[in-house]
Amino acid sequence: MGESVGQLVGGSFEKVLLRVKKDSSIQLGEILVHETGSQKFFLQVYDLCYGSQISQQNLELMSGMELEQNLGVNLFDESIQVYSVAICKNLLVYDKLEKARLTAKSLPPLLSRFSRISEKDIEILNNPENPLFVGFLRSGSSKVKARVRIDAQKTFQHHVLLAATTGRGKSNLSSVIFWNLLENPGFGMLILDPHDEYYGRAGFGLKDHPGRNVIYFSDYDSPAGTRSLRINIKSLKPKHFLGVSEWSSAQAEAMARYYSRFRNRWIEFILLEKEQQEFPDVQPGTFSVIKRRLLNLLDVFVANGRITCEGIFSFDGFESTVSDICDFIEQGRKVIIDSSNISSQQEILVGSMVANLLFSRHKHYKKKGTLKQKPQAVIVLEEAPRVLGREVLKSGSNIFHTIAREGRKFKIGLYAVTQLPSLIPREILANMNTKILMGIEMKPERAAVIESSSNDLSTDERAIASLGTGEAIVSSSFLGFAVPVNVPLFSKKNMAGLPESNEKSLSFRKEDVELF
């Protein structure tokens, strides 16, 4: 145990009161520890107030004498009579004999002394089977020399939500997490990158990882050793367009019937207005709307009975692009698709194609009994409400919604990034068992994540609102409590000093890392 900074003097299970030792300067968010026998009790400060042995009436009298009459007021043994009180909540209990984290169900002994959490304390709480580094423990505004790790397999199988206001470091944290997954063959990733910020085309990025495990697709001036993002239109199916654009039931049915009749030439026939007479019950206006939307979505145009392709979609070649991406993911590789030069709808369409095929394959593997041998697949969605938002889902489900509900059974997880979690239905938020919060200023957005988090964040609203750049709170079913962290800056120097193994991490020094 370290030096005592406070002593338990009363309160209740949800409101534990500690008298703060003079000059200890306890802050909001600090984690305090008390060890007794075989157990360690962990508390977190969520409010501070004044305490005094002098009545409020007498304090006001003394203040008036000093303010109004300039009479000096001297307290007898001031450090005993006037003090601060830390209001804390129970986090958990660690049983040293069973080496297990237990849900707090009892109070620490009255008058027990508490000290600040140490590196040794976090190590006993934080030793998962598949460790994934997310940052350094933060207690109040102090940085503890201890790495915070989550169980990567459980975390990604049950989905991750990263929520934060712009400018709080979402991309920096994501880069740190992805970097630490690159050498792990147990994870295959699809990263849809609308800002082209992860690969590192013009600077340091995931391409610089010594494992060289990144496959990069881009439609614009692809660097040497990368792949061109081109997809054959014949690979498209009507289900791929769900969630990409809003379709009426008549339009969706017409597309499905065309696909059923003409298979991989269904888009070609719609664009060239062929064989419409085979569907006399479909209104001509319906075909016109479908054609117009397909022309816009696929970046093609029709002239003189010929289809000309100008974007990433083509009728010639590139038939295996989507299946190649799924193959890479099944090999445990990390695929980045640069979507910065295409429309948002095209980005979602490409992601939908890959997600549909991946989900279909994993369902097949489960039926065959071979799913356990496959890597955990992770799909990274920036601006997640575009496909998981309440308004989008009103027009029908899509593959990303399906994965959010059922993906854990088939080893496919989502890593969803958003500034506006309130736009995502509560039942989907509840399925995301790990939430990383990096500063959310708007109250409705804080309420959405607080109400759906695995840990009790009811007293953390102010802390979430005031998180600075590079500061986060990690709430997960696989952590004993919501853990405050500091995220290192994603840089060549820092990433070179972040080994994955437990043995190396115990000797790693936080002082060597520049915080974000």
Short mmCIF file of C-alpha atoms in Angstrom, two decimals:
data_model
loop_
_atom_site.label_atom_id
_atom_site.label_comp_id
_atom_site.label_asym_id
_atom_site.label_seq_id
_atom_site.Cartn_x
_atom_site.Cartn_y
_atom_site.Cartn_z
CA MET A 1 0.00 0.00 0.00
CA GLY A 2 1.15 3.49 -0.80
CA GLU A 3 0.78 6.57 1.34
CA SER A 4 -2.73 7.10 2.68
CA VAL A 5 -4.59 10.01 1.13
CA GLY A 6 -8.00 9.53 2.74
CA GLN A 7 -9.97 7.65 5.37
CA LEU A 8 -13.50 6.24 5.14
CA VAL A 9 -15.76 8.15 7.52
CA GLY A 10 -19.27 7.21 6.43
CA GLY A 11 -21.79 7.28 3.61
CA SER A 12 -23.61 4.46 1.84
CA PHE A 13 -22.83 1.83 -0.78
CA GLU A 14 -23.39 4.27 -3.66
CA LYS A 15 -21.93 7.26 -1.83
CA VAL A 16 -18.83 6.42 0.16
CA LEU A 17 -17.37 9.38 2.07
CA LEU A 18 -13.63 9.75 2.58
CA ARG A 19 -12.00 12.44 4.66
CA VAL A 20 -9.08 13.70 2.57
CA LYS A 21 -5.68 14.04 4.19
CA LYS A 22 -4.35 17.59 4.23
CA ASP A 23 -2.30 18.53 1.15
CA SER A 24 -3.23 15.27 -0.63
CA SER A 25 -5.09 17.11 -3.38
CA ILE A 26 -7.46 14.36 -4.49
CA GLN A 27 -9.11 15.01 -7.87
CA LEU A 28 -12.32 13.97 -9.59
CA GLY A 29 -11.91 10.61 -11.29
CA GLU A 30 -9.09 9.38 -9.07
CA ILE A 31 -9.06 5.66 -8.24
CA LEU A 32 -8.27 4.77 -4.61
CA VAL A 33 -7.38 1.41 -3.09
CA HIS A 34 -7.69 -0.18 0.36
CA GLU A 35 -6.19 -3.56 1.19
CA THR A 36 -7.52 -5.64 4.05
CA GLY A 37 -6.73 -9.31 4.56
CA SER A 38 -7.14 -11.11 1.25
CA GLN A 39 -9.17 -8.38 -0.41
CA LYS A 40 -8.55 -5.09 -2.15
CA PHE A 41 -11.33 -2.53 -2.41
CA PHE A 42 -11.33 -0.07 -5.31
CA LEU A 43 -13.19 3.25 -5.16
CA GLN A 44 -13.43 6.14 -7.62
CA VAL A 45 -13.95 9.79 -6.68
CA TYR A 46 -16.91 11.39 -8.48
CA ASP A 47 -17.46 14.51 -6.35
CA LEU A 48 -15.69 16.65 -3.77
CA CYS A 49 -17.05 18.86 -1.01
CA TYR A 50 -15.92 20.71 2.12
CA GLY A 51 -16.06 19.26 5.60
CA SER A 52 -15.65 21.00 8.95
CA GLN A 53 -16.02 20.40 12.67
CA ILE A 54 -17.28 23.98 12.91
CA SER A 55 -20.97 24.59 12.25
CA GLN A 56 -21.99 26.42 9.09
CA GLN A 57 -23.40 29.27 11.20
CA ASN A 58 -20.09 29.77 12.97
CA LEU A 59 -18.14 29.56 9.72
CA GLU A 60 -20.30 32.33 8.27
CA LEU A 61 -19.79 34.40 11.46
CA MET A 62 -16.03 33.98 11.21
CA SER A 63 -16.12 34.95 7.52
CA GLY A 64 -18.13 38.08 8.34
CA MET A 65 -15.70 39.16 11.04
CA GLU A 66 -12.78 38.81 8.63
CA LEU A 67 -14.51 40.38 5.63
CA GLU A 68 -16.39 43.21 7.25
CA GLN A 69 -14.23 44.12 10.26
CA ASN A 70 -10.81 42.94 9.06
CA LEU A 71 -10.40 40.92 12.21
CA GLY A 72 -7.91 38.10 11.81
CA VAL A 73 -9.41 34.68 12.45
CA ASN A 74 -7.15 31.87 13.60
CA LEU A 75 -8.40 28.32 13.87
CA PHE A 76 -7.08 26.06 16.58
CA ASP A 77 -5.53 23.01 14.84
CA GLU A 78 -6.91 23.99 11.44
CA SER A 79 -5.88 20.73 9.67
CA ILE A 80 -8.20 18.77 11.97
CA GLN A 81 -11.17 21.13 11.98
CA VAL A 82 -11.36 22.01 8.27
CA TYR A 83 -10.83 19.45 5.48
CA SER A 84 -12.14 18.12 2.15
CA VAL A 85 -14.48 15.16 1.69
CA ALA A 86 -14.23 12.89 -1.37
CA ILE A 87 -17.50 11.31 -2.48
CA CYS A 88 -16.75 7.93 -4.07
CA LYS A 89 -18.44 4.99 -5.72
CA ASN A 90 -17.55 1.31 -5.31
CA LEU A 91 -15.80 -0.08 -8.39
CA LEU A 92 -14.92 -3.65 -7.54
CA VAL A 93 -13.19 -5.97 -5.08
CA TYR A 94 -10.15 -8.09 -5.91
CA ASP A 95 -9.75 -11.38 -4.02
CA LYS A 96 -6.06 -12.24 -3.76
CA LEU A 97 -6.67 -15.86 -2.75
CA GLU A 98 -8.96 -16.64 -5.67
CA LYS A 99 -7.12 -14.20 -7.94
CA ALA A 100 -10.48 -12.98 -9.16
CA ARG A 101 -12.27 -9.68 -9.69
CA LEU A 102 -15.53 -9.58 -7.80
CA THR A 103 -18.47 -7.26 -8.14
CA ALA A 104 -18.55 -4.98 -5.11
CA LYS A 105 -21.40 -6.05 -2.84
CA SER A 106 -20.18 -4.84 0.53
CA LEU A 107 -18.59 -1.75 2.07
CA PRO A 108 -14.96 -1.42 3.09
CA PRO A 109 -14.43 -1.25 6.86
CA LEU A 110 -15.23 2.07 8.52
CA LEU A 111 -12.12 4.22 9.09
CA SER A 112 -10.16 2.16 6.56
CA ARG A 113 -7.37 4.09 4.87
CA PHE A 114 -7.12 4.48 1.10
CA SER A 115 -4.13 5.17 -1.12
CA ARG A 116 -3.81 6.06 -4.78
CA ILE A 117 -3.90 3.22 -7.32
CA SER A 118 -0.48 1.97 -8.41
CA GLU A 119 0.99 0.10 -11.36
CA LYS A 120 0.95 -3.08 -9.28
CA ASP A 121 -2.78 -2.71 -8.62
CA ILE A 122 -3.72 -2.34 -12.27
CA GLU A 123 -1.56 -5.30 -13.31
CA ILE A 124 -3.53 -7.71 -11.13
CA LEU A 125 -6.79 -6.41 -12.62
CA ASN A 126 -5.60 -6.25 -16.18
CA ASN A 127 -4.16 -9.52 -17.44
CA PRO A 128 -6.39 -10.81 -20.27
CA GLU A 129 -5.65 -13.87 -22.41
CA ASN A 130 -5.43 -11.87 -25.64
CA PRO A 131 -4.11 -8.47 -24.48
CA LEU A 132 -4.71 -5.42 -26.64
CA PHE A 133 -3.15 -2.15 -25.50
CA VAL A 134 -5.47 0.90 -25.52
CA GLY A 135 -3.58 3.42 -23.37
CA PHE A 136 -2.10 4.22 -19.98
CA LEU A 137 -4.18 4.33 -16.82
CA ARG A 138 -5.31 7.82 -15.85
CA SER A 139 -6.33 8.55 -12.25
CA GLY A 140 -7.81 12.04 -12.09
CA SER A 141 -5.40 14.05 -14.22
CA SER A 142 -2.44 11.94 -13.10
CA LYS A 143 -0.90 9.38 -15.43
CA VAL A 144 -0.17 6.07 -13.74
CA LYS A 145 2.76 4.07 -15.08
CA ALA A 146 0.55 1.15 -16.07
CA ARG A 147 -0.74 -0.11 -19.40
CA VAL A 148 -4.46 -0.74 -19.84
CA ARG A 149 -5.19 -3.84 -21.91
CA ILE A 150 -8.47 -5.37 -22.99
CA ASP A 151 -9.16 -8.90 -24.18
CA ALA A 152 -9.03 -8.48 -27.95
CA GLN A 153 -10.95 -11.65 -28.84
CA LYS A 154 -13.90 -11.00 -26.54
CA THR A 155 -13.91 -7.28 -27.22
CA PHE A 156 -14.12 -7.45 -31.01
CA GLN A 157 -16.44 -10.44 -31.06
CA HIS A 158 -19.00 -8.39 -29.13
CA HIS A 159 -18.47 -5.11 -31.05
CA VAL A 160 -16.82 -1.81 -30.13
CA LEU A 161 -18.26 1.70 -30.20
CA LEU A 162 -15.87 4.67 -30.28
CA ALA A 163 -17.78 7.89 -29.55
CA ALA A 164 -16.32 11.38 -29.35
CA THR A 165 -16.71 14.96 -30.48
CA THR A 166 -14.52 16.06 -33.38
CA GLY A 167 -10.92 16.77 -32.43
CA ARG A 168 -10.69 14.52 -29.36
CA GLY A 169 -8.36 11.95 -30.94
CA LYS A 170 -10.61 9.21 -32.37
CA SER A 171 -8.34 8.54 -35.35
CA ASN A 172 -5.23 8.59 -33.16
CA LEU A 173 -6.70 5.99 -30.78
CA SER A 174 -7.93 3.84 -33.68
CA SER A 175 -4.45 3.92 -35.25
CA VAL A 176 -2.89 2.79 -31.95
CA ILE A 177 -5.38 -0.08 -31.63
CA PHE A 178 -4.99 -1.19 -35.26
CA TRP A 179 -1.19 -1.03 -34.98
CA ASN A 180 -1.27 -3.41 -32.03
CA LEU A 181 -3.49 -5.83 -33.96
CA LEU A 182 -1.34 -5.97 -37.08
CA GLU A 183 0.95 -8.77 -35.94
CA ASN A 184 -1.90 -10.82 -34.51
CA PRO A 185 -2.97 -13.45 -37.09
CA GLY A 186 -6.08 -14.15 -35.04
CA PHE A 187 -7.74 -11.02 -36.43
CA GLY A 188 -8.66 -10.06 -39.97
CA MET A 189 -9.85 -6.51 -40.54
CA LEU A 190 -11.72 -4.47 -43.11
CA ILE A 191 -11.05 -0.78 -42.55
CA LEU A 192 -13.26 1.55 -44.58
CA ASP A 193 -11.23 4.75 -44.52
CA PRO A 194 -13.13 7.81 -45.83
CA HIS A 195 -10.28 10.19 -44.97
CA ASP A 196 -7.31 8.05 -46.07
CA GLU A 197 -5.64 8.55 -42.70
CA TYR A 198 -4.68 5.05 -41.54
CA TYR A 199 -2.39 3.68 -44.24
CA GLY A 200 0.00 6.62 -44.14
CA ARG A 201 0.25 7.48 -47.83
CA ALA A 202 2.12 10.73 -47.13
CA GLY A 203 3.54 10.06 -43.66
CA PHE A 204 3.79 7.56 -40.83
CA GLY A 205 0.96 5.03 -40.78
CA LEU A 206 0.01 1.37 -40.59
CA LYS A 207 2.08 0.66 -43.71
CA ASP A 208 5.20 1.21 -41.55
CA HIS A 209 4.47 -1.67 -39.18
CA PRO A 210 7.34 -4.18 -39.31
CA GLY A 211 4.86 -7.02 -39.81
CA ARG A 212 3.95 -5.72 -43.30
CA ASN A 213 0.48 -7.18 -42.87
CA VAL A 214 -1.56 -4.40 -44.52
CA ILE A 215 -3.34 -4.71 -47.86
CA TYR A 216 -4.27 -1.30 -49.27
CA PHE A 217 -6.88 -0.64 -51.95
CA SER A 218 -7.24 2.79 -53.52
CA ASP A 219 -8.80 4.18 -56.69
CA TYR A 220 -6.46 7.14 -56.81
CA ASP A 221 -2.75 7.01 -57.69
CA SER A 222 -2.19 3.73 -55.83
CA PRO A 223 1.32 3.60 -54.28
CA ALA A 224 3.71 0.86 -55.35
CA GLY A 225 2.85 -2.50 -53.85
CA THR A 226 -0.81 -1.63 -53.27
CA ARG A 227 -3.94 -2.56 -55.20
CA SER A 228 -6.31 -0.64 -57.40
CA LEU A 229 -9.88 -0.40 -56.12
CA ARG A 230 -11.94 -1.68 -59.03
CA ILE A 231 -15.03 -3.90 -58.80
CA ASN A 232 -16.97 -5.70 -61.53
CA ILE A 233 -20.59 -4.59 -61.71
CA LYS A 234 -21.66 -8.19 -62.35
CA SER A 235 -20.65 -8.97 -58.75
CA LEU A 236 -23.43 -6.73 -57.43
CA LYS A 237 -26.67 -8.14 -56.04
CA PRO A 238 -29.82 -6.30 -54.94
CA LYS A 239 -29.09 -6.99 -51.24
CA HIS A 240 -25.85 -5.04 -51.53
CA PHE A 241 -27.85 -1.84 -52.05
CA LEU A 242 -29.76 -2.15 -48.78
CA GLY A 243 -28.70 0.70 -46.52
CA VAL A 244 -26.91 2.44 -49.41
CA SER A 245 -29.96 4.27 -50.72
CA GLU A 246 -33.59 4.35 -49.71
CA TRP A 247 -35.71 2.05 -51.87
CA SER A 248 -39.48 1.70 -51.89
CA SER A 249 -40.90 -1.81 -51.60
CA ALA A 250 -41.89 -1.70 -55.30
CA GLN A 251 -38.35 -0.72 -56.35
CA ALA A 252 -36.70 -3.34 -54.15
CA GLU A 253 -39.05 -6.02 -55.49
CA ALA A 254 -38.39 -5.00 -59.09
CA MET A 255 -34.61 -5.25 -58.58
CA ALA A 256 -34.98 -8.65 -56.92
CA ARG A 257 -37.10 -9.94 -59.81
CA TYR A 258 -34.64 -8.65 -62.41
CA TYR A 259 -31.78 -10.33 -60.56
CA SER A 260 -33.73 -13.58 -60.29
CA ARG A 261 -34.40 -13.55 -64.03
CA PHE A 262 -31.11 -12.25 -65.46
CA ARG A 263 -28.62 -13.03 -62.64
CA ASN A 264 -25.29 -11.19 -63.06
CA ARG A 265 -26.57 -9.16 -66.04
CA TRP A 266 -29.48 -7.65 -64.13
CA ILE A 267 -27.91 -4.19 -63.80
CA GLU A 268 -26.88 -4.12 -67.45
CA PHE A 269 -30.45 -4.96 -68.55
CA ILE A 270 -31.99 -2.29 -66.29
CA LEU A 271 -29.57 0.39 -67.52
CA LEU A 272 -30.21 -0.52 -71.16
CA GLU A 273 -33.95 -0.87 -70.49
CA LYS A 274 -34.03 -4.42 -71.85
CA GLU A 275 -36.79 -6.97 -71.33
CA GLN A 276 -39.02 -4.65 -69.32
CA GLN A 277 -42.00 -6.21 -71.10
CA GLU A 278 -41.42 -9.38 -69.09
CA PHE A 279 -42.63 -7.47 -66.02
CA PRO A 280 -45.88 -5.83 -67.10
CA ASP A 281 -47.02 -5.30 -63.52
CA VAL A 282 -44.02 -3.04 -62.76
CA GLN A 283 -44.71 0.61 -63.45
CA PRO A 284 -42.43 2.30 -66.04
CA GLY A 285 -41.76 5.02 -63.48
CA THR A 286 -40.34 2.42 -61.10
CA PHE A 287 -37.79 1.30 -63.68
CA SER A 288 -36.90 4.93 -64.40
CA VAL A 289 -36.15 5.67 -60.74
CA ILE A 290 -34.07 2.50 -60.35
CA LYS A 291 -32.07 3.29 -63.49
CA ARG A 292 -31.42 6.88 -62.44
CA ARG A 293 -30.21 5.82 -59.00
CA LEU A 294 -27.98 3.06 -60.37
CA LEU A 295 -26.39 5.46 -62.85
CA ASN A 296 -25.59 7.84 -59.99
CA LEU A 297 -24.45 5.20 -57.52
CA LEU A 298 -22.19 3.35 -59.95
CA ASP A 299 -20.83 6.46 -61.68
CA VAL A 300 -21.76 5.24 -65.18
CA PHE A 301 -23.70 6.70 -68.09
CA VAL A 302 -25.52 5.30 -71.11
CA ALA A 303 -25.17 6.70 -74.63
CA ASN A 304 -26.07 5.14 -77.97
CA GLY A 305 -26.93 1.84 -76.33
CA ARG A 306 -23.53 1.53 -74.65
CA ILE A 307 -22.63 1.76 -70.95
CA THR A 308 -19.53 3.78 -70.06
CA CYS A 309 -17.96 3.37 -66.59
CA GLU A 310 -16.06 6.29 -65.06
CA GLY A 311 -15.51 5.25 -61.45
CA ILE A 312 -14.50 2.21 -59.43
CA PHE A 313 -17.18 -0.01 -60.98
CA SER A 314 -16.61 -1.69 -64.32
CA PHE A 315 -18.10 -4.32 -66.61
CA ASP A 316 -14.68 -5.60 -67.67
CA GLY A 317 -12.34 -7.48 -65.33
CA PHE A 318 -11.93 -7.20 -61.55
CA GLU A 319 -14.38 -10.05 -60.93
CA SER A 320 -12.45 -11.33 -57.89
CA THR A 321 -11.85 -8.07 -55.99
CA VAL A 322 -14.49 -8.68 -53.29
CA SER A 323 -13.61 -12.36 -52.84
CA ASP A 324 -9.90 -11.44 -52.68
CA ILE A 325 -10.62 -8.98 -49.86
CA CYS A 326 -12.52 -11.66 -47.93
CA ASP A 327 -9.65 -14.11 -48.52
CA PHE A 328 -7.19 -11.61 -47.03
CA ILE A 329 -9.40 -11.12 -43.98
CA GLU A 330 -9.66 -14.89 -43.49
CA GLN A 331 -5.86 -15.05 -43.59
CA GLY A 332 -5.71 -12.65 -40.64
CA ARG A 333 -4.58 -9.71 -42.73
CA LYS A 334 -5.74 -6.10 -42.38
CA VAL A 335 -7.39 -4.59 -45.46
CA ILE A 336 -7.67 -0.81 -45.78
CA ILE A 337 -9.99 0.58 -48.45
CA ASP A 338 -9.25 4.21 -49.25
CA SER A 339 -12.69 5.69 -49.91
CA SER A 340 -11.61 9.33 -49.74
CA ASN A 341 -12.04 9.81 -53.49
CA ILE A 342 -15.42 8.13 -53.90
CA SER A 343 -18.88 9.04 -52.66
CA SER A 344 -20.19 8.04 -49.26
CA GLN A 345 -22.77 5.82 -50.94
CA GLN A 346 -20.11 4.02 -52.97
CA GLU A 347 -18.06 3.46 -49.82
CA ILE A 348 -21.06 1.88 -48.09
CA LEU A 349 -21.81 -0.19 -51.20
CA VAL A 350 -18.28 -1.62 -51.29
CA GLY A 351 -18.43 -2.34 -47.56
CA SER A 352 -21.82 -3.98 -48.00
CA MET A 353 -20.48 -6.30 -50.72
CA VAL A 354 -17.56 -7.43 -48.57
CA ALA A 355 -19.65 -7.74 -45.39
CA ASN A 356 -22.34 -9.80 -47.15
CA LEU A 357 -19.84 -12.26 -48.60
CA LEU A 358 -17.90 -12.49 -45.33
CA PHE A 359 -21.07 -13.09 -43.32
CA SER A 360 -22.23 -15.75 -45.79
CA ARG A 361 -18.88 -17.54 -45.60
CA HIS A 362 -18.79 -17.49 -41.81
CA LYS A 363 -22.32 -18.89 -41.59
CA HIS A 364 -21.20 -21.69 -43.89
CA TYR A 365 -18.10 -22.34 -41.77
CA LYS A 366 -20.23 -22.60 -38.65
CA LYS A 367 -22.47 -25.19 -40.29
CA LYS A 368 -19.38 -27.20 -41.27
CA GLY A 369 -17.90 -26.84 -37.77
CA THR A 370 -14.76 -25.05 -39.00
CA LEU A 371 -15.53 -21.53 -37.76
CA LYS A 372 -13.32 -21.89 -34.67
CA GLN A 373 -10.25 -22.22 -36.90
CA LYS A 374 -10.98 -18.90 -38.63
CA PRO A 375 -9.65 -15.53 -37.43
CA GLN A 376 -11.99 -13.07 -35.77
CA ALA A 377 -13.19 -10.68 -38.47
CA VAL A 378 -13.54 -6.97 -37.65
CA ILE A 379 -15.28 -4.37 -39.83
CA VAL A 380 -14.37 -0.74 -39.12
CA LEU A 381 -17.19 1.73 -39.82
CA GLU A 382 -16.48 5.46 -39.72
CA GLU A 383 -19.57 7.66 -39.26
CA ALA A 384 -21.52 4.56 -38.24
CA PRO A 385 -25.02 6.16 -38.21
CA ARG A 386 -24.87 6.16 -42.02
CA VAL A 387 -25.67 2.43 -41.89
CA LEU A 388 -26.77 1.87 -38.28
CA GLY A 389 -28.80 5.04 -37.74
CA ARG A 390 -32.42 4.95 -36.68
CA GLU A 391 -33.58 6.79 -39.81
CA VAL A 392 -31.66 4.47 -42.14
CA LEU A 393 -33.10 1.36 -40.52
CA LYS A 394 -36.65 2.63 -40.89
CA SER A 395 -36.45 1.70 -44.56
CA GLY A 396 -35.30 -1.82 -43.71
CA SER A 397 -32.41 -3.80 -42.30
CA ASN A 398 -28.97 -4.04 -43.92
CA ILE A 399 -25.96 -6.31 -43.51
CA PHE A 400 -24.31 -4.09 -40.89
CA HIS A 401 -27.46 -4.14 -38.77
CA THR A 402 -27.53 -7.92 -39.13
CA ILE A 403 -23.90 -8.19 -38.01
CA ALA A 404 -24.59 -5.88 -35.04
CA ARG A 405 -27.32 -8.30 -33.90
CA GLU A 406 -25.89 -11.68 -34.90
CA GLY A 407 -22.22 -11.20 -35.79
CA ARG A 408 -20.83 -12.44 -32.46
CA LYS A 409 -22.19 -15.93 -33.24
CA PHE A 410 -20.22 -15.99 -36.47
CA LYS A 411 -16.96 -14.33 -35.36
CA ILE A 412 -17.63 -11.01 -37.08
CA GLY A 413 -17.47 -7.84 -35.03
CA LEU A 414 -18.01 -4.16 -35.70
CA TYR A 415 -15.74 -1.29 -34.70
CA ALA A 416 -18.15 1.62 -35.07
CA VAL A 417 -16.97 5.24 -34.86
CA THR A 418 -19.37 8.14 -34.42
CA GLN A 419 -19.83 11.64 -33.07
CA LEU A 420 -23.58 11.10 -32.62
CA PRO A 421 -24.32 7.83 -30.79
CA SER A 422 -27.89 8.97 -30.07
CA LEU A 423 -28.73 8.38 -33.75
CA ILE A 424 -28.09 4.65 -33.30
CA PRO A 425 -31.02 2.64 -31.86
CA ARG A 426 -30.64 1.65 -28.24
CA GLU A 427 -30.86 -2.09 -28.98
CA ILE A 428 -27.80 -1.82 -31.24
CA LEU A 429 -25.87 0.28 -28.71
CA ALA A 430 -26.65 -2.34 -26.07
CA ASN A 431 -25.10 -5.04 -28.31
CA MET A 432 -21.83 -3.11 -28.42
CA ASN A 433 -20.32 -4.41 -25.22
CA THR A 434 -17.23 -2.20 -25.30
CA LYS A 435 -17.56 1.56 -25.53
CA ILE A 436 -14.63 3.94 -25.74
CA LEU A 437 -15.64 7.49 -24.88
CA MET A 438 -13.33 10.39 -25.72
CA GLY A 439 -15.17 13.55 -24.76
CA ILE A 440 -18.81 14.13 -25.66
CA GLU A 441 -20.02 17.68 -25.20
CA MET A 442 -23.72 17.30 -26.04
CA LYS A 443 -25.93 15.96 -23.26
CA PRO A 444 -28.19 13.75 -25.48
CA GLU A 445 -25.11 12.00 -26.85
CA ARG A 446 -23.70 11.39 -23.37
CA ALA A 447 -27.06 10.04 -22.22
CA ALA A 448 -27.17 7.56 -25.12
CA VAL A 449 -23.85 5.93 -24.19
CA ILE A 450 -24.32 6.15 -20.43
CA GLU A 451 -27.68 4.37 -20.59
CA SER A 452 -26.32 1.56 -22.80
CA SER A 453 -22.90 1.00 -21.22
CA SER A 454 -21.84 -2.25 -19.59
CA ASN A 455 -20.50 -0.43 -16.52
CA ASP A 456 -22.40 2.03 -14.35
CA LEU A 457 -21.55 5.49 -15.69
CA SER A 458 -24.38 7.33 -13.95
CA THR A 459 -21.92 9.45 -11.94
CA ASP A 460 -19.49 10.01 -14.82
CA GLU A 461 -21.44 12.44 -16.98
CA ARG A 462 -19.30 15.43 -16.03
CA ALA A 463 -16.12 13.42 -16.50
CA ILE A 464 -17.18 12.34 -20.00
CA ALA A 465 -18.04 15.91 -21.00
CA SER A 466 -14.71 17.26 -19.78
CA LEU A 467 -12.37 14.67 -21.30
CA GLY A 468 -9.53 16.37 -23.12
CA THR A 469 -7.78 15.41 -26.34
CA GLY A 470 -6.26 11.95 -25.99
CA GLU A 471 -8.21 11.14 -22.81
CA ALA A 472 -10.76 8.33 -22.82
CA ILE A 473 -12.98 6.20 -20.64
CA VAL A 474 -13.17 2.52 -21.62
CA SER A 475 -16.39 0.82 -20.55
CA SER A 476 -16.56 -2.90 -21.27
CA SER A 477 -18.20 -6.12 -20.10
CA PHE A 478 -14.68 -7.53 -20.00
CA LEU A 479 -13.24 -4.94 -17.61
CA GLY A 480 -14.08 -4.80 -13.93
CA PHE A 481 -15.01 -1.11 -14.16
CA ALA A 482 -14.97 1.81 -16.59
CA VAL A 483 -11.26 2.57 -16.90
CA PRO A 484 -9.96 6.10 -17.58
CA VAL A 485 -6.96 6.12 -19.92
CA ASN A 486 -4.50 8.39 -21.67
CA VAL A 487 -3.79 7.49 -25.28
CA PRO A 488 -0.23 7.80 -26.62
CA LEU A 489 0.37 9.85 -29.74
CA PHE A 490 0.48 7.66 -32.84
CA SER A 491 4.03 8.27 -34.00
CA LYS A 492 7.02 6.28 -35.16
CA LYS A 493 8.83 6.79 -31.86
CA ASN A 494 5.90 5.74 -29.70
CA MET A 495 4.81 2.73 -31.75
CA ALA A 496 8.34 1.38 -31.77
CA GLY A 497 8.07 1.16 -27.96
CA LEU A 498 4.74 -0.67 -27.74
CA PRO A 499 5.43 -4.43 -27.62
CA GLU A 500 2.45 -6.75 -27.53
CA SER A 501 3.62 -9.44 -25.09
CA ASN A 502 2.93 -9.28 -21.37
CA GLU A 503 6.56 -9.90 -20.51
CA LYS A 504 7.75 -6.86 -22.44
CA SER A 505 4.96 -4.65 -21.26
CA LEU A 506 5.89 -5.12 -17.60
CA SER A 507 9.28 -3.55 -18.23
CA PHE A 508 8.02 -0.79 -20.52
CA ARG A 509 8.37 2.74 -19.19
CA LYS A 510 5.57 5.25 -19.73
CA GLU A 511 8.10 8.04 -19.61
CA ASP A 512 9.38 6.89 -23.02
CA VAL A 513 6.04 7.72 -24.64
CA GLU A 514 4.66 11.08 -25.73
CA LEU A 515 1.00 11.36 -24.78
CA PHE A 516 -1.47 12.63 -27.34
#
